[in-house]
């Protein structure tokens, strides 16, 4: 069977780095306490693992995911999959995060965007509230990035892992990485926040609200009470469109699309039904993604990101970062519109100010924020050395 | 009477530079031909003038306005006005655009955003279509920046002006400035496009569509047919919010708002009705501006800006810029998210490539795109020298 799969993978082209097929697993936390003081009776989440946990249980690396992502960080579910997980370029046998050496754990967040995606297992407003026998909707407790981390800590305990060898994540996964290091300094050995800074600043808070606005305007949203009826997919598609453009760069949009019309001969000056190619493509991508996503989950993710301050200290943006004492590698790009270079450098300077070692790796590319996902391989050997250091 | 006004102005604080009170005037073009081949039976628009047209009629300077602006470029309508026109800092007696010397003409665009503003006179989808006896709605012809320029050319002819001494405008006003120089090279002596580049690139096209999306999602928009009923003000307010944030800079939003909550004690983590101060302020500003604006006009402005290529040449982004032969001064800032520095410099390089003189002036500030409006005085003496050169 294993051989058949390998042959099929070879026939399909270059094998994914993590060669065994990946299976989604799930875990459940009962009576999950949120940091806001509420209780979620049953928190059911998905996760994936790559590699093998060693006898000492000390070779585990945690990968929390980004806003629109899932636990599918590497490998393929089936030999026919068009693409492997998002960080497959650096996770696998012989790769920088070497699955011959490390046991990689990637976890679906609560309120995961892909609530209707068969490869995502999550708990959020689209989940049945056991007390009511219908979906929670906007009655689901507001969660923080700290709550996401606490679900991962629950899995960690179930797996019998005392300390992560490292925590590494991109964007919202980077926020979770900071949170781990600030809040649970004894439960990890090092941390690699990628394309993320130590708090959500006013500019990000406002842009996240702008991402969310189309959902609230869609009449189908209905205050979040749409389960069983028509979903606010038009608003959600527009929200996803903004996210897509914001996470890219002008160099990408101009270089890819230029001023081309969506259809030859259909001049946008001659009819409102005519449009530009870039608008058409972004609309299509937003609509496609909306079909496996949930609009309320999007709103919960927005709020969690807006509320983020590493370690969630009272009244200080910095204390949580000063509480970080494990070695830090920050990976980012200066073309990032979501977490600009200045904010990442300032974060690094604060962590370093009390002697904590901080390495900063700058990526080059044309994808803006997304370079942290699609061009992560540039940092591969730096990551390998950082992980393998004694 | 004049003395009473001056005293009142003195009592009210520093006098505006253009001291005589400003009066909105209006002009009408009948049978206006659009570049798209349609006819608008009656194009009625407002304008303002500052200074006096000389006997040779050769001291006139045209100021077209930006996306959310109007012809109110300088002075006050009444001594009690809280603020003068947007470029009052550089227009007035003794100021860089010296009204003792020049006759300044500023014109309301067609499809002007402020259709319900008593100080704006415009013609667009909110105007009664004489053939139907009701507002045009989305049946109003799609207009281009070139059409805006052609309305100004109509006024120019009515005023008996053969040549503008200069055309100068910010943002969408800068696009109109390029268009004047590319299309009517014999009708102006020099041009000053501010915070604008020579074409709308894919990135701007997509962002403009994102600005417009909330309007289309508002159920009150109803395909543009809302006159006489409830207007899509919620969507329009969100559209104006995006525009406001996009036209500013992270330095401004972070420095002004930080992570403050909208209301002390109202934790955004404890209820969906609670929000951050920056979101609250942007929502308020959007709603306030929406009350004097028209949603369909917003959509027409978006399309006009998306379609912009200087001189509207067939199949070339550059030919219109190469057709510019009068001296050019480009004023911009590198922190501009709407018309980035690279695009302005590229525009300048193309114009200069066939020997046309181009000066580039860079503004410093923390307001991003808006520095071209609020910090224009930094370029004052450069503008004065450019205008006064023989």
Coordinates of N, CA, C and O in Angstrom, one line a residue, chain A residues 27-179:
Chain A
X27 N -9.2 16.1 18.6 CA -9.2 15.9 20.0 C -10.3 16.8 20.6 O -10.8 17.7 19.9
X28 N -10.7 16.5 21.8 CA -11.8 17.2 22.5 C -11.3 17.7 23.9 O -10.7 17.0 24.6
X29 N -11.7 19.0 24.2 CA -11.4 19.5 25.5 C -12.8 19.7 26.1 O -13.6 20.5 25.5
X30 N -13.1 19.2 27.3 CA -14.4 19.4 27.8 C -14.3 20.5 28.9 O -13.3 20.6 29.6
X31 N -15.4 21.3 29.0 CA -15.4 22.4 30.0 C -14.3 23.4 29.8 O -13.7 23.8 30.7
X32 N -14.0 23.7 28.5 CA -12.9 24.6 28.2 C -13.2 26.0 28.8 O -14.3 26.7 28.4
X33 N -12.3 26.5 29.6 CA -12.5 27.9 30.2 C -11.8 28.9 29.3 O -10.6 28.8 29.0
X34 N -12.6 29.9 28.9 CA -12.0 31.0 28.1 C -11.4 32.0 29.1 O -11.7 32.1 30.2
X35 N -10.4 32.8 28.5 CA -9.8 33.8 29.3 C -10.8 34.9 29.7 O -10.6 35.6 30.7
X36 N -11.8 35.0 28.9 CA -12.9 36.0 29.2 C -13.8 35.5 30.3 O -14.8 36.2 30.7
X37 N -13.6 34.3 30.8 CA -14.4 33.8 32.0 C -15.6 33.0 31.6 O -16.5 32.8 32.4
X38 N -15.7 32.5 30.4 CA -16.8 31.7 30.0 C -16.4 30.2 29.9 O -15.2 29.9 29.8
X39 N -17.4 29.4 29.7 CA -17.1 27.9 29.6 C -17.7 27.4 28.3 O -18.9 27.7 28.0
X40 N -16.9 26.7 27.5 CA -17.4 26.0 26.3 C -17.4 24.6 26.7 O -16.4 23.9 26.9
X41 N -18.6 24.0 26.7 CA -18.8 22.6 27.2 C -17.9 21.6 26.5 O -17.3 20.8 27.1
X42 N -17.9 21.8 25.1 CA -17.1 20.8 24.4 C -16.4 21.5 23.2 O -17.0 22.1 22.3
X43 N -15.0 21.5 23.3 CA -14.2 22.2 22.3 C -13.5 21.0 21.5 O -12.6 20.3 22.0
X44 N -14.0 20.9 20.3 CA -13.6 19.8 19.4 C -12.7 20.4 18.3 O -13.2 21.3 17.6
X45 N -11.5 19.9 18.1 CA -10.6 20.5 17.1 C -9.9 19.5 16.4 O -9.6 18.4 16.9
X46 N -9.4 19.8 15.2 CA -8.6 18.9 14.4 C -7.1 19.2 14.5 O -6.7 20.3 14.9
X47 N -6.3 18.2 14.2 CA -4.9 18.4 14.2 C -4.2 17.4 13.2 O -4.8 16.4 12.9
X48 N -3.0 17.7 12.8 CA -2.2 16.8 12.0 C -0.8 16.7 12.6 O -0.4 17.6 13.3
X49 N -0.2 15.6 12.4 CA 1.2 15.4 12.8 C 2.0 14.9 11.7 O 1.5 14.2 10.8
X50 N 3.3 15.3 11.7 CA 4.2 14.8 10.7 C 5.5 14.4 11.5 O 6.0 15.2 12.3
X51 N 6.0 13.2 11.2 CA 7.2 12.7 11.9 C 6.7 11.9 13.1 O 5.5 11.6 13.3
X52 N 7.6 11.5 14.0 CA 7.3 10.6 15.1 C 7.8 11.2 16.4 O 8.9 11.7 16.5
X53 N 6.9 11.1 17.4 CA 7.3 11.6 18.8 C 8.3 10.6 19.4 O 8.1 9.4 19.4
X54 N 9.4 11.1 19.8 CA 10.5 10.2 20.4 C 10.1 9.8 21.8 O 9.1 10.2 22.4
X55 N 10.9 8.8 22.3 CA 10.6 8.2 23.6 C 10.7 9.3 24.7 O 9.9 9.3 25.7
X56 N 11.6 10.2 24.6 CA 11.7 11.3 25.6 C 10.6 12.3 25.5 O 10.5 13.2 26.3
X57 N 9.8 12.2 24.4 CA 8.7 13.2 24.1 C 9.3 14.6 24.1 O 8.6 15.6 24.5
X58 N 10.5 14.8 23.6 CA 11.0 16.2 23.6 C 11.4 16.7 22.2 O 12.2 17.6 22.1
X59 N 10.9 16.1 21.2 CA 11.2 16.5 19.8 C 10.0 17.1 19.1 O 9.9 17.1 17.9
X60 N 9.0 17.6 19.9 CA 7.8 18.1 19.2 C 7.8 19.6 18.9 O 8.3 20.4 19.7
X61 N 7.4 19.9 17.7 CA 7.3 21.3 17.3 C 5.9 21.7 16.9 O 5.2 20.9 16.2
X62 N 5.4 22.8 17.5 CA 4.0 23.2 17.3 C 3.9 24.2 16.2 O 4.7 25.2 16.2
X63 N 3.0 24.1 15.3 CA 2.7 25.0 14.2 C 1.3 25.5 14.2 O 0.4 24.9 13.7
X64 N 1.0 26.6 14.9 CA -0.3 27.2 14.8 C -0.5 27.9 13.4 O 0.5 28.3 12.8
X65 N -1.7 28.1 13.0 CA -1.9 28.6 11.6 C -2.4 30.0 11.5 O -2.7 30.6 12.5
X66 N -2.4 30.5 10.3 CA -2.7 31.9 10.0 C -4.3 32.1 9.9 O -5.0 31.1 10.0
X67 N -4.7 33.3 9.7 CA -6.1 33.7 9.8 C -7.0 32.8 8.9 O -8.0 32.3 9.3
X68 N -6.6 32.6 7.6 CA -7.5 31.9 6.7 C -7.0 30.4 6.5 O -7.4 29.7 5.6
X69 N -6.1 30.0 7.4 CA -5.4 28.7 7.3 C -6.1 27.6 8.1 O -7.1 27.8 8.8
X70 N -5.4 26.5 8.1 CA -5.9 25.3 8.9 C -4.7 24.6 9.4 O -3.5 25.0 9.1
X71 N -4.9 23.4 10.0 CA -3.8 22.6 10.5 C -3.0 21.9 9.3 O -2.1 21.1 9.6
X72 N -3.4 22.1 8.1 CA -2.8 21.4 7.0 C -1.5 22.1 6.6 O -1.5 22.8 5.6
X73 N -0.5 21.9 7.4 CA 0.8 22.6 7.1 C 1.7 21.9 6.2 O 2.6 22.6 5.5
X74 N 1.6 20.6 6.0 CA 2.5 19.9 5.1 C 1.8 18.6 4.6 O 0.8 18.2 5.1
X75 N 2.4 18.0 3.6 CA 2.0 16.7 3.1 C 0.7 16.9 2.3 O 0.1 17.9 2.1
X76 N 0.2 15.7 1.8 CA -1.0 15.6 1.1 C -2.0 14.6 1.7 O -1.5 13.7 2.4
X77 N -3.3 14.8 1.5 CA -4.2 13.9 2.1 C -4.4 12.7 1.1 O -4.7 11.6 1.6
X78 N -4.2 12.9 -0.2 CA -4.3 11.9 -1.1 C -3.2 12.1 -2.2 O -2.8 13.3 -2.5
X79 N -2.8 11.1 -2.9 CA -1.7 11.3 -3.9 C -2.2 12.2 -5.0 O -1.4 12.9 -5.7
X80 N -3.5 12.4 -5.2 CA -4.1 13.2 -6.2 C -4.2 14.7 -5.8 O -4.6 15.5 -6.7
X81 N -3.9 15.0 -4.6 CA -4.1 16.4 -4.2 C -3.2 17.3 -5.1 O -2.1 17.0 -5.4
X82 N -3.9 18.4 -5.5 CA -3.2 19.4 -6.3 C -1.9 20.0 -5.6 O -0.9 20.2 -6.3
X83 N -2.1 20.2 -4.4 CA -1.0 20.9 -3.6 C -0.9 20.3 -2.2 O -1.9 19.9 -1.7
X84 N 0.3 20.3 -1.7 CA 0.5 19.9 -0.3 C 0.1 21.0 0.7 O -0.3 22.1 0.3
X85 N 0.3 20.8 2.0 CA 0.1 21.8 3.0 C 1.0 23.0 2.8 O 2.0 23.0 2.1
X86 N 0.6 24.2 3.4 CA 1.1 25.5 3.0 C 2.6 25.7 3.3 O 3.3 26.4 2.6
X87 N 3.2 25.0 4.3 CA 4.6 25.1 4.6 C 5.4 23.8 4.2 O 6.4 23.5 4.8
X88 N 4.8 23.1 3.3 CA 5.5 21.8 2.8 C 6.9 22.1 2.4 O 7.8 21.2 2.6
X89 N 7.2 23.2 1.9 CA 8.6 23.5 1.5 C 9.6 23.4 2.6 O 10.8 23.2 2.3
X90 N 9.2 23.6 3.8 CA 10.2 23.5 4.9 C 9.9 22.4 5.9 O 10.7 22.2 6.9
X91 N 8.8 21.6 5.7 CA 8.5 20.5 6.6 C 8.6 19.2 5.9 O 7.8 19.0 4.9
X92 N 9.4 18.3 6.3 CA 9.5 16.9 5.7 C 10.8 16.3 5.9 O 11.7 16.9 6.5
X93 N 10.9 15.1 5.4 CA 12.2 14.4 5.6 C 13.4 15.1 4.9 O 13.3 15.4 3.7
X94 N 14.3 15.5 5.7 CA 15.5 16.2 5.2 C 15.3 17.7 5.0 O 16.2 18.5 4.8
X95 N 14.1 18.2 5.2 CA 13.8 19.6 5.1 C 14.2 20.3 6.4 O 14.5 19.7 7.4
X96 N 14.2 21.7 6.4 CA 14.6 22.4 7.6 C 13.9 22.0 8.8 O 14.5 21.8 9.9
X97 N 12.6 21.8 8.8 CA 11.9 21.2 9.9 C 11.8 19.7 9.6 O 10.8 19.3 9.0
X98 N 12.8 19.0 10.0 CA 13.1 17.7 9.5 C 12.3 16.6 10.2 O 12.4 16.4 11.4
X99 N 11.4 16.0 9.5 CA 10.5 15.0 10.1 C 11.2 13.7 10.4 O 10.6 12.8 11.1
X100 N 12.4 13.6 10.0 CA 13.2 12.4 10.5 C 13.7 12.6 11.9 O 14.1 11.7 12.6
X101 N 13.6 13.9 12.3 CA 14.2 14.3 13.6 C 13.1 14.8 14.6 O 13.1 14.5 15.7
X102 N 12.1 15.6 14.0 CA 11.1 16.2 14.8 C 9.7 15.7 14.6 O 9.4 15.1 13.5
X103 N 8.9 15.8 15.6 CA 7.5 15.5 15.5 C 6.7 16.8 15.5 O 6.7 17.5 16.4
X104 N 6.1 17.0 14.3 CA 5.5 18.3 14.1 C 4.0 18.2 14.3 O 3.3 17.3 13.8
X105 N 3.4 19.1 15.1 CA 2.0 19.1 15.5 C 1.4 20.4 15.0 O 1.9 21.5 15.3
X106 N 0.3 20.3 14.2 CA -0.3 21.5 13.7 C -1.8 21.4 14.0 O -2.4 20.3 13.8
X107 N -2.4 22.4 14.5 CA -3.7 22.4 15.2 C -4.7 23.3 14.5 O -4.4 24.5 14.3
X108 N -5.9 22.9 14.2 CA -7.0 23.8 13.8 C -7.4 24.7 14.9 O -7.6 24.2 16.1
X109 N -7.5 26.0 14.7 CA -7.9 26.9 15.7 C -9.4 26.8 16.0 O -10.2 26.3 15.1
X110 N -9.8 27.2 17.2 CA -11.3 27.4 17.4 C -11.7 28.5 16.4 O -10.9 29.3 15.9
X111 N -13.0 28.6 16.1 CA -13.6 29.6 15.2 C -12.8 29.7 13.9 O -12.7 30.7 13.2
X112 N -12.3 28.5 13.5 CA -11.5 28.4 12.2 C -12.5 28.9 11.1 O -13.6 28.5 11.0
X113 N -11.9 29.6 10.1 CA -12.6 30.2 9.0 C -13.3 29.1 8.2 O -14.5 29.2 7.8
X114 N -12.6 28.0 8.0 CA -13.1 26.9 7.1 C -14.1 26.0 7.7 O -13.9 24.7 7.7
X115 N -15.1 26.5 8.4 CA -16.0 25.7 9.1 C -16.7 24.6 8.3 O -17.2 23.6 8.7
X116 N -16.9 24.9 7.0 CA -17.6 24.0 6.1 C -16.6 23.2 5.2 O -17.0 22.4 4.4
X117 N -15.3 23.3 5.5 CA -14.3 22.6 4.8 C -14.2 21.2 5.4 O -14.0 21.1 6.6
X118 N -14.3 20.1 4.6 CA -14.3 18.8 5.2 C -13.0 18.4 5.9 O -12.9 17.5 6.7
X119 N -11.9 19.2 5.6 CA -10.6 18.9 6.2 C -10.3 19.8 7.4 O -9.2 19.9 7.8
X120 N -11.3 20.5 7.9 CA -11.1 21.3 9.1 C -12.1 20.8 10.2 O -13.3 20.5 9.9
X121 N -11.6 20.7 11.4 CA -12.4 20.3 12.5 C -12.3 21.5 13.5 O -11.2 21.8 14.0
X122 N -13.4 22.2 13.8 CA -13.3 23.4 14.6 C -14.6 23.5 15.4 O -15.6 22.8 15.2
X123 N -14.5 24.4 16.4 CA -15.7 24.7 17.3 C -15.8 26.2 17.3 O -14.9 26.9 17.5
X124 N -17.1 26.7 17.0 CA -17.3 28.1 17.0 C -18.7 28.4 16.8 O -19.6 27.5 17.1
X125 N -19.1 29.6 16.4 CA -20.5 30.0 16.2 C -21.3 29.1 15.3 O -22.5 29.0 15.5
X126 N -20.7 28.4 14.4 CA -21.4 27.5 13.5 C -21.7 26.1 14.1 O -22.4 25.3 13.6
X127 N -21.1 25.9 15.3 CA -21.2 24.6 16.0 C -22.5 24.6 16.8 O -22.9 25.7 17.3
X128 N -23.1 23.4 17.0 CA -24.3 23.3 17.8 C -24.0 23.7 19.2 O -23.0 23.1 19.8
X129 N -24.7 24.6 19.8 CA -24.6 24.8 21.3 C -25.4 23.8 22.0 O -26.7 23.7 21.9
X130 N -24.8 22.9 22.7 CA -25.5 21.8 23.3 C -26.7 22.2 24.2 O -27.7 21.5 24.3
X131 N -26.5 23.4 24.8 CA -27.6 23.9 25.7 C -28.8 24.3 25.0 O -29.9 24.3 25.5
X132 N -28.7 24.6 23.7 CA -29.8 25.2 22.9 C -30.2 24.2 21.8 O -31.3 24.4 21.2
X133 N -29.4 23.3 21.4 CA -29.7 22.4 20.3 C -29.7 23.0 19.0 O -30.3 22.6 18.0
X134 N -29.0 24.2 18.9 CA -28.9 24.9 17.6 C -27.6 25.7 17.6 O -26.9 25.8 18.7
X135 N -27.1 26.1 16.4 CA -25.8 26.8 16.4 C -25.7 28.0 17.4 O -26.7 28.7 17.6
X136 N -24.5 28.1 17.9 CA -24.3 29.2 18.9 C -24.5 30.6 18.3 O -25.0 31.5 18.9
X137 N -24.2 30.8 17.0 CA -24.2 32.1 16.4 C -23.4 33.1 17.2 O -22.3 32.7 17.8
X138 N -23.8 34.3 17.3 CA -23.0 35.3 18.0 C -23.0 35.2 19.6 O -22.4 36.0 20.3
X139 N -23.7 34.2 20.1 CA -23.7 33.9 21.5 C -22.5 33.1 21.9 O -22.2 32.9 23.1
X140 N -21.7 32.6 20.9 CA -20.5 31.9 21.2 C -19.6 32.9 21.9 O -19.5 34.1 21.6
X141 N -18.9 32.4 22.9 CA -18.0 33.4 23.7 C -16.9 34.0 22.7 O -16.4 33.3 21.8
X142 N -16.6 35.3 22.9 CA -15.6 35.9 22.2 C -14.2 35.3 22.7 O -14.0 35.3 23.9
X143 N -13.4 34.9 21.7 CA -12.2 34.2 22.1 C -11.0 35.1 21.8 O -11.1 36.0 20.9
X144 N -9.9 34.9 22.5 CA -8.6 35.6 22.2 C -7.6 34.6 21.6 O -7.8 33.4 21.6
X145 N -6.5 35.2 21.1 CA -5.4 34.4 20.7 C -4.9 33.5 21.8 O -4.5 32.4 21.6
X146 N -5.0 34.1 23.0 CA -4.6 33.3 24.2 C -5.5 32.0 24.4 O -5.0 31.0 24.8
X147 N -6.8 32.1 24.0 CA -7.6 31.0 24.1 C -7.2 29.9 23.1 O -7.2 28.7 23.3
X148 N -6.8 30.4 21.9 CA -6.3 29.5 20.9 C -5.1 28.7 21.4 O -5.0 27.5 21.3
X149 N -4.2 29.4 22.0 CA -3.0 28.8 22.6 C -3.4 27.8 23.7 O -2.8 26.7 23.8
X150 N -4.4 28.1 24.5 CA -4.8 27.2 25.6 C -5.4 25.9 25.0 O -5.3 24.9 25.7
X151 N -6.1 26.0 23.8 CA -6.5 24.7 23.3 C -5.3 23.9 22.9 O -5.4 22.6 23.0
X152 N -4.3 24.5 22.4 CA -3.1 23.8 22.0 C -2.4 23.2 23.2 O -1.8 22.1 23.2
X153 N -2.5 23.9 24.3 CA -1.9 23.4 25.6 C -2.7 22.2 26.0 O -2.1 21.2 26.6
X154 N -4.0 22.2 25.8 CA -4.8 21.0 26.1 C -4.4 19.8 25.3 O -4.3 18.7 25.9
X155 N -4.1 20.0 24.0 CA -3.7 18.9 23.2 C -2.3 18.4 23.7 O -2.0 17.2 23.8
X156 N -1.4 19.4 24.0 CA -0.1 19.1 24.5 C -0.1 18.1 25.7 O 0.6 17.1 25.7
X157 N -1.0 18.4 26.6 CA -1.2 17.6 27.8 C -1.7 16.2 27.4 O -1.2 15.2 27.9
X158 N -2.6 16.2 26.5 CA -3.2 14.9 26.1 C -2.1 14.0 25.4 O -2.1 12.8 25.5
X159 N -1.2 14.7 24.7 CA -0.1 13.9 24.0 C 1.1 13.6 24.9 O 2.0 13.0 24.5
X160 N 1.0 14.1 26.2 CA 2.1 13.8 27.1 C 3.4 14.6 26.8 O 4.5 14.1 27.1
X161 N 3.2 15.7 26.2 CA 4.4 16.5 25.8 C 4.6 17.6 26.9 O 3.6 18.4 27.2
X162 N 5.8 17.7 27.5 CA 6.0 18.7 28.6 C 6.4 20.0 28.0 O 6.1 21.1 28.5
X163 N 7.2 19.9 27.0 CA 7.8 21.2 26.4 C 7.9 21.0 24.9 O 8.3 20.0 24.4
X164 N 7.5 22.1 24.2 CA 7.7 22.1 22.8 C 9.2 22.4 22.5 O 9.8 23.3 23.1
X165 N 9.7 21.7 21.5 CA 11.1 22.0 21.1 C 11.1 23.4 20.5 O 12.0 24.2 20.6
X166 N 10.0 23.7 19.8 CA 9.8 25.1 19.2 C 8.3 25.3 18.9 O 7.6 24.3 18.7
X167 N 7.9 26.6 18.9 CA 6.6 27.0 18.3 C 6.9 27.9 17.2 O 7.7 28.9 17.4
X168 N 6.3 27.7 16.0 CA 6.5 28.5 14.9 C 5.2 28.7 14.1 O 4.6 27.7 13.8
X169 N 4.9 29.9 13.8 CA 3.7 30.1 13.0 C 3.7 31.4 12.2 O 4.5 32.3 12.6
X170 N 2.9 31.5 11.2 CA 2.9 32.7 10.3 C 1.7 33.6 10.6 O 0.5 33.0 10.8
X171 N 1.8 34.9 10.7 CA 0.7 35.8 10.8 C 0.0 35.5 12.1 O 0.6 35.6 13.2
X172 N -1.3 35.2 12.0 CA -2.0 34.9 13.3 C -1.3 33.7 14.0 O -1.3 33.6 15.2
X173 N -0.7 32.8 13.2 CA 0.2 31.8 13.8 C 1.4 32.4 14.5 O 1.9 31.8 15.5
X174 N 1.9 33.5 14.0 CA 3.0 34.2 14.7 C 2.5 34.8 16.0 O 3.2 34.8 17.0
X175 N 1.3 35.4 16.0 CA 0.7 35.9 17.2 C 0.6 34.8 18.3 O 1.0 35.0 19.5
X176 N 0.2 33.6 17.9 CA 0.1 32.5 18.8 C 1.5 32.1 19.3 O 1.6 31.7 20.5
X177 N 2.5 32.2 18.5 CA 3.8 31.9 18.9 C 4.3 32.9 20.0 O 4.9 32.4 21.0
X178 N 4.1 34.2 19.7 CA 4.5 35.1 20.8 C 3.7 34.8 22.1 O 4.3 34.9 23.2
X179 N 2.5 34.5 22.0 CA 1.6 34.3 23.1 C 2.2 33.0 23.9 O 2.2 33.1 25.2

